[in-house]
Coordinates of N, CA and C in Angstrom, one line a residue:
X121 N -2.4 -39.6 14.4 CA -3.8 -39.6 13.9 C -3.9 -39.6 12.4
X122 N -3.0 -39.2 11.8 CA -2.8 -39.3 10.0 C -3.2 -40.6 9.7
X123 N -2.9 -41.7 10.2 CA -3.0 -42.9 9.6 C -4.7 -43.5 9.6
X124 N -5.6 -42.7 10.2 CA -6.6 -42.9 10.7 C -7.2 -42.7 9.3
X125 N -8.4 -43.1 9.0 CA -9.5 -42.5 7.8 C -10.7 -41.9 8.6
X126 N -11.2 -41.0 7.0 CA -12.0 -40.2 8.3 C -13.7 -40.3 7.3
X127 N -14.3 -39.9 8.3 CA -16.0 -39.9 8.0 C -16.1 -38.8 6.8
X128 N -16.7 -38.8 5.4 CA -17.1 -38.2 4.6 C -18.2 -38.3 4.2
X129 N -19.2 -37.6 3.5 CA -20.3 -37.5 2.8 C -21.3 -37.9 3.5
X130 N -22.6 -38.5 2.9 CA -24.3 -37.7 3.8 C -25.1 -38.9 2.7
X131 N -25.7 -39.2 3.8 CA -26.9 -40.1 3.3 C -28.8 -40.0 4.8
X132 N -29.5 -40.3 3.8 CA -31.0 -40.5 4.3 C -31.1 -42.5 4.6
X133 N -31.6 -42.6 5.7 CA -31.2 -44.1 5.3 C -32.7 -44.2 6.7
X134 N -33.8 -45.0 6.6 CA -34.8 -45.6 7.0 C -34.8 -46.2 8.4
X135 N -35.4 -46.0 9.3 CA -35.4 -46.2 10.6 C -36.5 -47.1 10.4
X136 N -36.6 -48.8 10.8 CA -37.2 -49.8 10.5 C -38.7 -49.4 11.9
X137 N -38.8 -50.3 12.5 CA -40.2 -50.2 13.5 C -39.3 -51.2 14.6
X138 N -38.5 -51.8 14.5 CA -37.6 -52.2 15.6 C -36.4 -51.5 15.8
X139 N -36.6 -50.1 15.0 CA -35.2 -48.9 15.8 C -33.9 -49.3 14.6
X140 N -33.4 -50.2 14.1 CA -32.6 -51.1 13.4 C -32.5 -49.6 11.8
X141 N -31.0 -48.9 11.9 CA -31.4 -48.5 10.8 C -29.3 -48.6 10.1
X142 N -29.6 -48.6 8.9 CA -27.7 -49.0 8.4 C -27.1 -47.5 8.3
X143 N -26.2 -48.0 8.7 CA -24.8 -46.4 8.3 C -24.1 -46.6 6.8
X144 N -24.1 -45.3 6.8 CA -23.9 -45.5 4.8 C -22.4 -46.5 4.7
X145 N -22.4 -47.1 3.5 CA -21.5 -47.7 3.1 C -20.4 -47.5 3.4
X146 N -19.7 -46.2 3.2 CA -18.3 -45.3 3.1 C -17.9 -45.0 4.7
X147 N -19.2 -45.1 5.4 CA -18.8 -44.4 7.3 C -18.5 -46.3 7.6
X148 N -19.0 -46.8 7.2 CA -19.3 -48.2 7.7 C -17.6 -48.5 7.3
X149 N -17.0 -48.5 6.1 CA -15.7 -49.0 5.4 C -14.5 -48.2 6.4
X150 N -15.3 -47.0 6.6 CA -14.2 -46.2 7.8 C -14.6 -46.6 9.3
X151 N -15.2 -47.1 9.9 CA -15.0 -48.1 11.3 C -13.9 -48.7 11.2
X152 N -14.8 -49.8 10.1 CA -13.7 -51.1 9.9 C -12.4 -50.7 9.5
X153 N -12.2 -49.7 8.8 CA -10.8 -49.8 8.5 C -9.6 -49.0 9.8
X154 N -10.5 -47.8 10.5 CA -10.0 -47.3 12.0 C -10.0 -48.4 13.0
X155 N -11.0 -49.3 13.0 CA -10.8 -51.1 13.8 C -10.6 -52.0 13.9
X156 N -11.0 -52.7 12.8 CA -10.2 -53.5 11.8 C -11.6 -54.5 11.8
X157 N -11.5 -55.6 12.4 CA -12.7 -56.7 12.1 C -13.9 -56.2 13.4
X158 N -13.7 -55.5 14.3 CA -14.0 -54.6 15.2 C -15.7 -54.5 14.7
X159 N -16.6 -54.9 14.7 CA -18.0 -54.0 13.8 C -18.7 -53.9 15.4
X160 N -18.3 -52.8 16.0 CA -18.6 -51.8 16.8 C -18.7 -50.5 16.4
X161 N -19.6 -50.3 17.0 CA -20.3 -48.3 16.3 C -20.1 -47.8 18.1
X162 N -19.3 -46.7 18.4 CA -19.9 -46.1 19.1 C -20.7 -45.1 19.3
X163 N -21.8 -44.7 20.0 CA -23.1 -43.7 19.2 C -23.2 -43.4 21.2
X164 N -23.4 -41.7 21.0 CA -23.4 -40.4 22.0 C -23.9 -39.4 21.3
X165 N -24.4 -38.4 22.6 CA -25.4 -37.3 21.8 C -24.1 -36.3 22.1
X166 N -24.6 -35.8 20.6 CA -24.0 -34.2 20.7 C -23.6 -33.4 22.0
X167 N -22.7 -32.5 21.8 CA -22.0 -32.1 22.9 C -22.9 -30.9 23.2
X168 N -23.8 -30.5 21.8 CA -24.4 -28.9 21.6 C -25.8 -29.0 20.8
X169 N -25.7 -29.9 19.8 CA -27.0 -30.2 18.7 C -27.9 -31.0 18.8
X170 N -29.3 -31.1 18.9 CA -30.2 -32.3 19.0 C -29.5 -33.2 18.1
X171 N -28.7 -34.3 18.1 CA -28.5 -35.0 17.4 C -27.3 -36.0 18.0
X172 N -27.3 -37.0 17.0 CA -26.5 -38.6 17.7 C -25.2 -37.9 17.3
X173 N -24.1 -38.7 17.4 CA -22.7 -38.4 17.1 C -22.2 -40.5 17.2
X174 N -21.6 -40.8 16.0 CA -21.6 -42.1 15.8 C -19.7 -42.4 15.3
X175 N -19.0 -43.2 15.5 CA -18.1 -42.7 16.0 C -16.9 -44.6 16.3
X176 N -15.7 -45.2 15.7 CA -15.1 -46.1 15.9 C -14.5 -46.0 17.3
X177 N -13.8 -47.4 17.8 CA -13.5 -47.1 19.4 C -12.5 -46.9 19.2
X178 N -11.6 -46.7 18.3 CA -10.2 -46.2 18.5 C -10.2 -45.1 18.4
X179 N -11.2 -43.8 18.2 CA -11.2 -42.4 18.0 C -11.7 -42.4 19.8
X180 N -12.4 -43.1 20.0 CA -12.9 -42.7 21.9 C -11.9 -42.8 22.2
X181 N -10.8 -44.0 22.2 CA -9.8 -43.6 23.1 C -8.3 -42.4 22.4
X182 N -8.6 -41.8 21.7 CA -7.9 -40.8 20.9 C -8.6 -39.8 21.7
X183 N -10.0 -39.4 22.1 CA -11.3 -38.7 22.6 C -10.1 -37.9 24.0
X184 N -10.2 -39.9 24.7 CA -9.8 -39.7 26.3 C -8.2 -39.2 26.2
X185 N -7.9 -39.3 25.2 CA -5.9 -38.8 25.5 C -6.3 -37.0 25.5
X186 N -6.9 -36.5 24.2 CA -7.6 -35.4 24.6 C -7.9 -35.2 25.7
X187 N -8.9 -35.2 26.3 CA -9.7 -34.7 27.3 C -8.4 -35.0 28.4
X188 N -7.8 -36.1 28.6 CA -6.7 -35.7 29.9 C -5.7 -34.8 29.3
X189 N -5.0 -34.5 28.1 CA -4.4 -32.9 27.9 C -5.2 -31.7 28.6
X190 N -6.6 -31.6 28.0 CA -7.0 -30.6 28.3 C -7.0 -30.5 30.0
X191 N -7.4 -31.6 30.1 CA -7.6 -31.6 32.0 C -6.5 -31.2 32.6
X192 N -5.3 -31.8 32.4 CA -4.0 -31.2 32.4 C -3.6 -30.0 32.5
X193 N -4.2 -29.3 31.3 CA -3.3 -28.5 31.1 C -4.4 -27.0 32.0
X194 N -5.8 -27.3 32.4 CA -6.4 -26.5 33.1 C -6.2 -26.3 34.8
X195 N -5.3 -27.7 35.2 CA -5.4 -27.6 36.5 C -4.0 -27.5 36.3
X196 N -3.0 -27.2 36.1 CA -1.9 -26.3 35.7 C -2.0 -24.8 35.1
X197 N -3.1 -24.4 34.9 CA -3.3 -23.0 34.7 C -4.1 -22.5 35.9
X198 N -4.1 -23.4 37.1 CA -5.0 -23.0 38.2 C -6.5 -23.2 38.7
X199 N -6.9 -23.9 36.9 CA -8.1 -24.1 37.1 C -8.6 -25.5 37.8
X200 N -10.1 -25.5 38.2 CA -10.4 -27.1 38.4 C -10.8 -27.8 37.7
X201 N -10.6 -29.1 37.7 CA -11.3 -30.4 37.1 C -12.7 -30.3 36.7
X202 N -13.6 -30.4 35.7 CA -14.4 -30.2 35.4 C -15.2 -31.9 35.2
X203 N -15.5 -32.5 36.3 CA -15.8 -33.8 36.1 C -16.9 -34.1 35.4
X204 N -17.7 -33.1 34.7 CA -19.0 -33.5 34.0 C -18.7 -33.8 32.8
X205 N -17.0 -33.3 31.9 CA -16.5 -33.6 31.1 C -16.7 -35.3 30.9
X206 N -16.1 -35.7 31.2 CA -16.0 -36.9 30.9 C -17.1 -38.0 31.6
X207 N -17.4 -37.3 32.4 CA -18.9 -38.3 32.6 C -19.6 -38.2 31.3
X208 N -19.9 -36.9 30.5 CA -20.5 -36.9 29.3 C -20.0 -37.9 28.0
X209 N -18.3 -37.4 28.1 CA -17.7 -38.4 26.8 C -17.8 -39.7 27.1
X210 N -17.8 -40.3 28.5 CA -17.9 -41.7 28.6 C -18.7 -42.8 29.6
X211 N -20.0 -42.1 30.1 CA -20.8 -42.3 30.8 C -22.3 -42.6 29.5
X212 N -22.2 -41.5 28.9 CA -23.3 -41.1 27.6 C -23.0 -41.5 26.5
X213 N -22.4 -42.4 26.4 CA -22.0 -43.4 25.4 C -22.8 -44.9 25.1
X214 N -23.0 -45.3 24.1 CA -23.3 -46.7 24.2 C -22.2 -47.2 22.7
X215 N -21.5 -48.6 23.1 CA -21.5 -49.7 21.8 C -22.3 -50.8 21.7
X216 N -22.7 -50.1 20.1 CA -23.3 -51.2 19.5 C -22.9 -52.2 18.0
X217 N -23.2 -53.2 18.3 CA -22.9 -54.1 16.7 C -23.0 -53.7 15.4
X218 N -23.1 -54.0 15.0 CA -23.6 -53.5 13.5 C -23.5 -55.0 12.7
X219 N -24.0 -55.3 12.3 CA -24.2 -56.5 10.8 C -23.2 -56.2 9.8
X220 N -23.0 -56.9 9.0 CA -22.4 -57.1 7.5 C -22.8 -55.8 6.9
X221 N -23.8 -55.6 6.5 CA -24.5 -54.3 5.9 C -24.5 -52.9 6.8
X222 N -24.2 -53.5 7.9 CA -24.0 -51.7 8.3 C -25.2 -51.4 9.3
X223 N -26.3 -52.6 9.5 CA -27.2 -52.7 10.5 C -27.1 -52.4 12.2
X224 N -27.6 -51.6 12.6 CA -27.7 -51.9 14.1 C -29.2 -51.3 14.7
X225 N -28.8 -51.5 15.7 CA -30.3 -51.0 16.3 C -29.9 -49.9 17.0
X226 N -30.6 -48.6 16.8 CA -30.6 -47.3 17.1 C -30.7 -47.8 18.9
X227 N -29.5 -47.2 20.4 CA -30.0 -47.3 21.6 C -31.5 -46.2 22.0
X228 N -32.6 -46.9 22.6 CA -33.5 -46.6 22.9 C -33.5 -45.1 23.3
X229 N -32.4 -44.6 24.5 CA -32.2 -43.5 24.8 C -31.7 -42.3 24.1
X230 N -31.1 -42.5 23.2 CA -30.1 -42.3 22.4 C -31.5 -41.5 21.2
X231 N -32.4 -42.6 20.8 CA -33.3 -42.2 19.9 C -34.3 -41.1 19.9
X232 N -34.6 -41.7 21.8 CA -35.0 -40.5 22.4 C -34.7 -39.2 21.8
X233 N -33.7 -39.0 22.4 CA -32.8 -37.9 22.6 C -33.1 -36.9 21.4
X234 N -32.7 -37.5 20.6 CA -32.2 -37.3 19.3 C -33.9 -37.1 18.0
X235 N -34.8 -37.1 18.6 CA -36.3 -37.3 18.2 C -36.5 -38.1 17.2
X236 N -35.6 -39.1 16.4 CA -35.9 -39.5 15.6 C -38.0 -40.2 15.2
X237 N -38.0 -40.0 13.9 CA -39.4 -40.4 13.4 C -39.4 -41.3 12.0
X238 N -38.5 -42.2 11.8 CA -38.1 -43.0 10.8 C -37.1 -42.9 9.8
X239 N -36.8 -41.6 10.4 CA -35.6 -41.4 9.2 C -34.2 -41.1 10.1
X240 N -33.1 -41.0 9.6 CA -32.0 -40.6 10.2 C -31.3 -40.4 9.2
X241 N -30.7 -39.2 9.1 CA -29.7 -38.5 8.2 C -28.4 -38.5 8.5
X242 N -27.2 -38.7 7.9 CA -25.9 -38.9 8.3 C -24.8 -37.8 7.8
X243 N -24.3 -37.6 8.3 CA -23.3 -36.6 7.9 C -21.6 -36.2 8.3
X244 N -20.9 -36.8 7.7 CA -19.5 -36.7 7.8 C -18.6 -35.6 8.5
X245 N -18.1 -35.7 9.6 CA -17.5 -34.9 10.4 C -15.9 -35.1 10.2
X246 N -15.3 -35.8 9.4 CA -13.9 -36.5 9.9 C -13.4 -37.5 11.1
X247 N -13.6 -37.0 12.1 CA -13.2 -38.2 13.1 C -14.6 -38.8 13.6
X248 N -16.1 -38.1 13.6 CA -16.6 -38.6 13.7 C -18.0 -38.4 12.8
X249 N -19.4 -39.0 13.0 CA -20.0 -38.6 11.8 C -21.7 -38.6 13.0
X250 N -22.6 -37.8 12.0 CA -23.6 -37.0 12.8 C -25.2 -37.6 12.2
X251 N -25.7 -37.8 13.2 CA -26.8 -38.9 13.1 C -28.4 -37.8 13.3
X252 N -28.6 -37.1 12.4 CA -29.8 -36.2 12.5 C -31.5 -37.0 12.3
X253 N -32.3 -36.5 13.2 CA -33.6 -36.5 12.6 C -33.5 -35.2 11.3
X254 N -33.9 -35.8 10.1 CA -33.7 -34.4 9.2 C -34.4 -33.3 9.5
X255 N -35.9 -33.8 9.5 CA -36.6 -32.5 10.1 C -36.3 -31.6 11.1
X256 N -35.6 -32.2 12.5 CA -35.1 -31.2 13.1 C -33.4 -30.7 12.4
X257 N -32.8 -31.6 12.3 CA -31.6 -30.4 11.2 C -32.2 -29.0 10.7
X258 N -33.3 -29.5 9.9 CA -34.0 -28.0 9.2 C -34.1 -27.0 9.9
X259 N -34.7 -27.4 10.9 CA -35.3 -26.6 11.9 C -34.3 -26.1 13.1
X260 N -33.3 -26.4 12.9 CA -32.2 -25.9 14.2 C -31.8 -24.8 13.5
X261 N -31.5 -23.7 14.5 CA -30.9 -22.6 13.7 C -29.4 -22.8 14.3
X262 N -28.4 -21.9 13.6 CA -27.2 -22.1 13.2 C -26.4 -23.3 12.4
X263 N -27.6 -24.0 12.0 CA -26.4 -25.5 11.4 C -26.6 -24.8 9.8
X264 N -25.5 -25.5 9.4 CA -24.7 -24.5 8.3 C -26.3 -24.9 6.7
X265 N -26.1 -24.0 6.2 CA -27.1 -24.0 5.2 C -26.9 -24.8 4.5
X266 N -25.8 -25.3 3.5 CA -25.9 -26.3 3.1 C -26.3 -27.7 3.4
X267 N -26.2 -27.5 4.4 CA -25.8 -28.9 4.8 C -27.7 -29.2 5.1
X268 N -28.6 -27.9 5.3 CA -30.0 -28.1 5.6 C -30.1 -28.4 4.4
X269 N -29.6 -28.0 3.2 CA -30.1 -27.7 2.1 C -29.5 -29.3 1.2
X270 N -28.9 -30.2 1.7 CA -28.6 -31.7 1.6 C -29.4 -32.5 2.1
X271 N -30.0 -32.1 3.5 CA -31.0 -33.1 3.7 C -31.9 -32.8 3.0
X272 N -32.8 -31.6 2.7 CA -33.7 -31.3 2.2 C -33.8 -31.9 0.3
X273 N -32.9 -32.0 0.6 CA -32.8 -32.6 -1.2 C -33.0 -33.9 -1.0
X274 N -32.5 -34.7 -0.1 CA -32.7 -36.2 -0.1 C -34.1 -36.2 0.6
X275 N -34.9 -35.6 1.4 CA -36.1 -35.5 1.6 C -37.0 -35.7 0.4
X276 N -36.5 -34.9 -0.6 CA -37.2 -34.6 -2.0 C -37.6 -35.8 -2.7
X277 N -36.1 -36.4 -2.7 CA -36.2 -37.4 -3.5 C -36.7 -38.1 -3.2
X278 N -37.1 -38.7 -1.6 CA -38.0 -39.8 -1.1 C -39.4 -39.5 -1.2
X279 N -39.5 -38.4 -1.4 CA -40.6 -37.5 -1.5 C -41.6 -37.3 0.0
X280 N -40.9 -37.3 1.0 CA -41.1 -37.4 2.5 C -41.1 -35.8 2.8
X281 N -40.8 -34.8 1.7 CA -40.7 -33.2 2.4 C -42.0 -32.9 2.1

């Protein structure tokens, strides 16, 4: 997994009126470079957070070698199979395209979910990267203060706070 590049840094980026909104430059250069000519996004909701989780297909199947360790190694400690695990990692999933620029169309369900209202905030996780309505980021408690305090600054500057 060393050879992989990973998701860094945070951007505010415009959710159009047909759902269509781009992934920052640098998350976009780390698909392609974890895929190669590949311009597939995979996009799933958080395991815990109102928010998307956006993500290349060579880390999903990095995902599933995990999750069969874990599976493994639970039903050798006596325990059972937990099959809602992986209906979540790969049931609650969608791939989508992306454009030259980094364009795709937000999945309808997915938008849902996730409450977006024209904006979507991005934020670098390493293997994968986090797709917020900002306003609810603010508003969730436990997400780490800075990181409220990043979107809130790009709020500023668009002058949308």
């Amino acid at each position: 997994m060393s050879d992989r590049e990973t998701f860094k840094g945070h951007a505010l980026n415009a959710i159009d009126g047909k759902g269509r909104v781009a992934i920052p430059a640098s998350m976009r250069a780390t698909i392609e470079a974890n895929s190669g000519a590949d311009r597939l996004l995979v996009i799933s909701k958080h395991a815990k957070d109102p928010c998307l989780v956006g993500y290349d297909r060579n880390w999903l199947k990095l995902h599933h070698a995990r999750l069969e360790r874990q599976e493994e190694a639970r039903v050798a400690a006596g325990g059972e199979i937990d099959f809602n695990v992986k209906r979540r990692a790969f049931g609650l999933v969608e791939e989508v395209p992306f454009d030259s620029s980094g364009r795709f169309i937000l999945p309808a369900f997915f938008a849902r979910k996730a409450q977006f209202d024209g904006l979507a905030f991005f934020f670098g996780w390493a293997d994968y990267f986090e797709i917020w309505n900002p306003h609810i980021l603010i508003a969730t408690p436990g997400i780490d203060p800075e990181m409220k305090e990043v979107a809130e600054f790009l709020l500023e500057t668009r002058g949308d706070r």
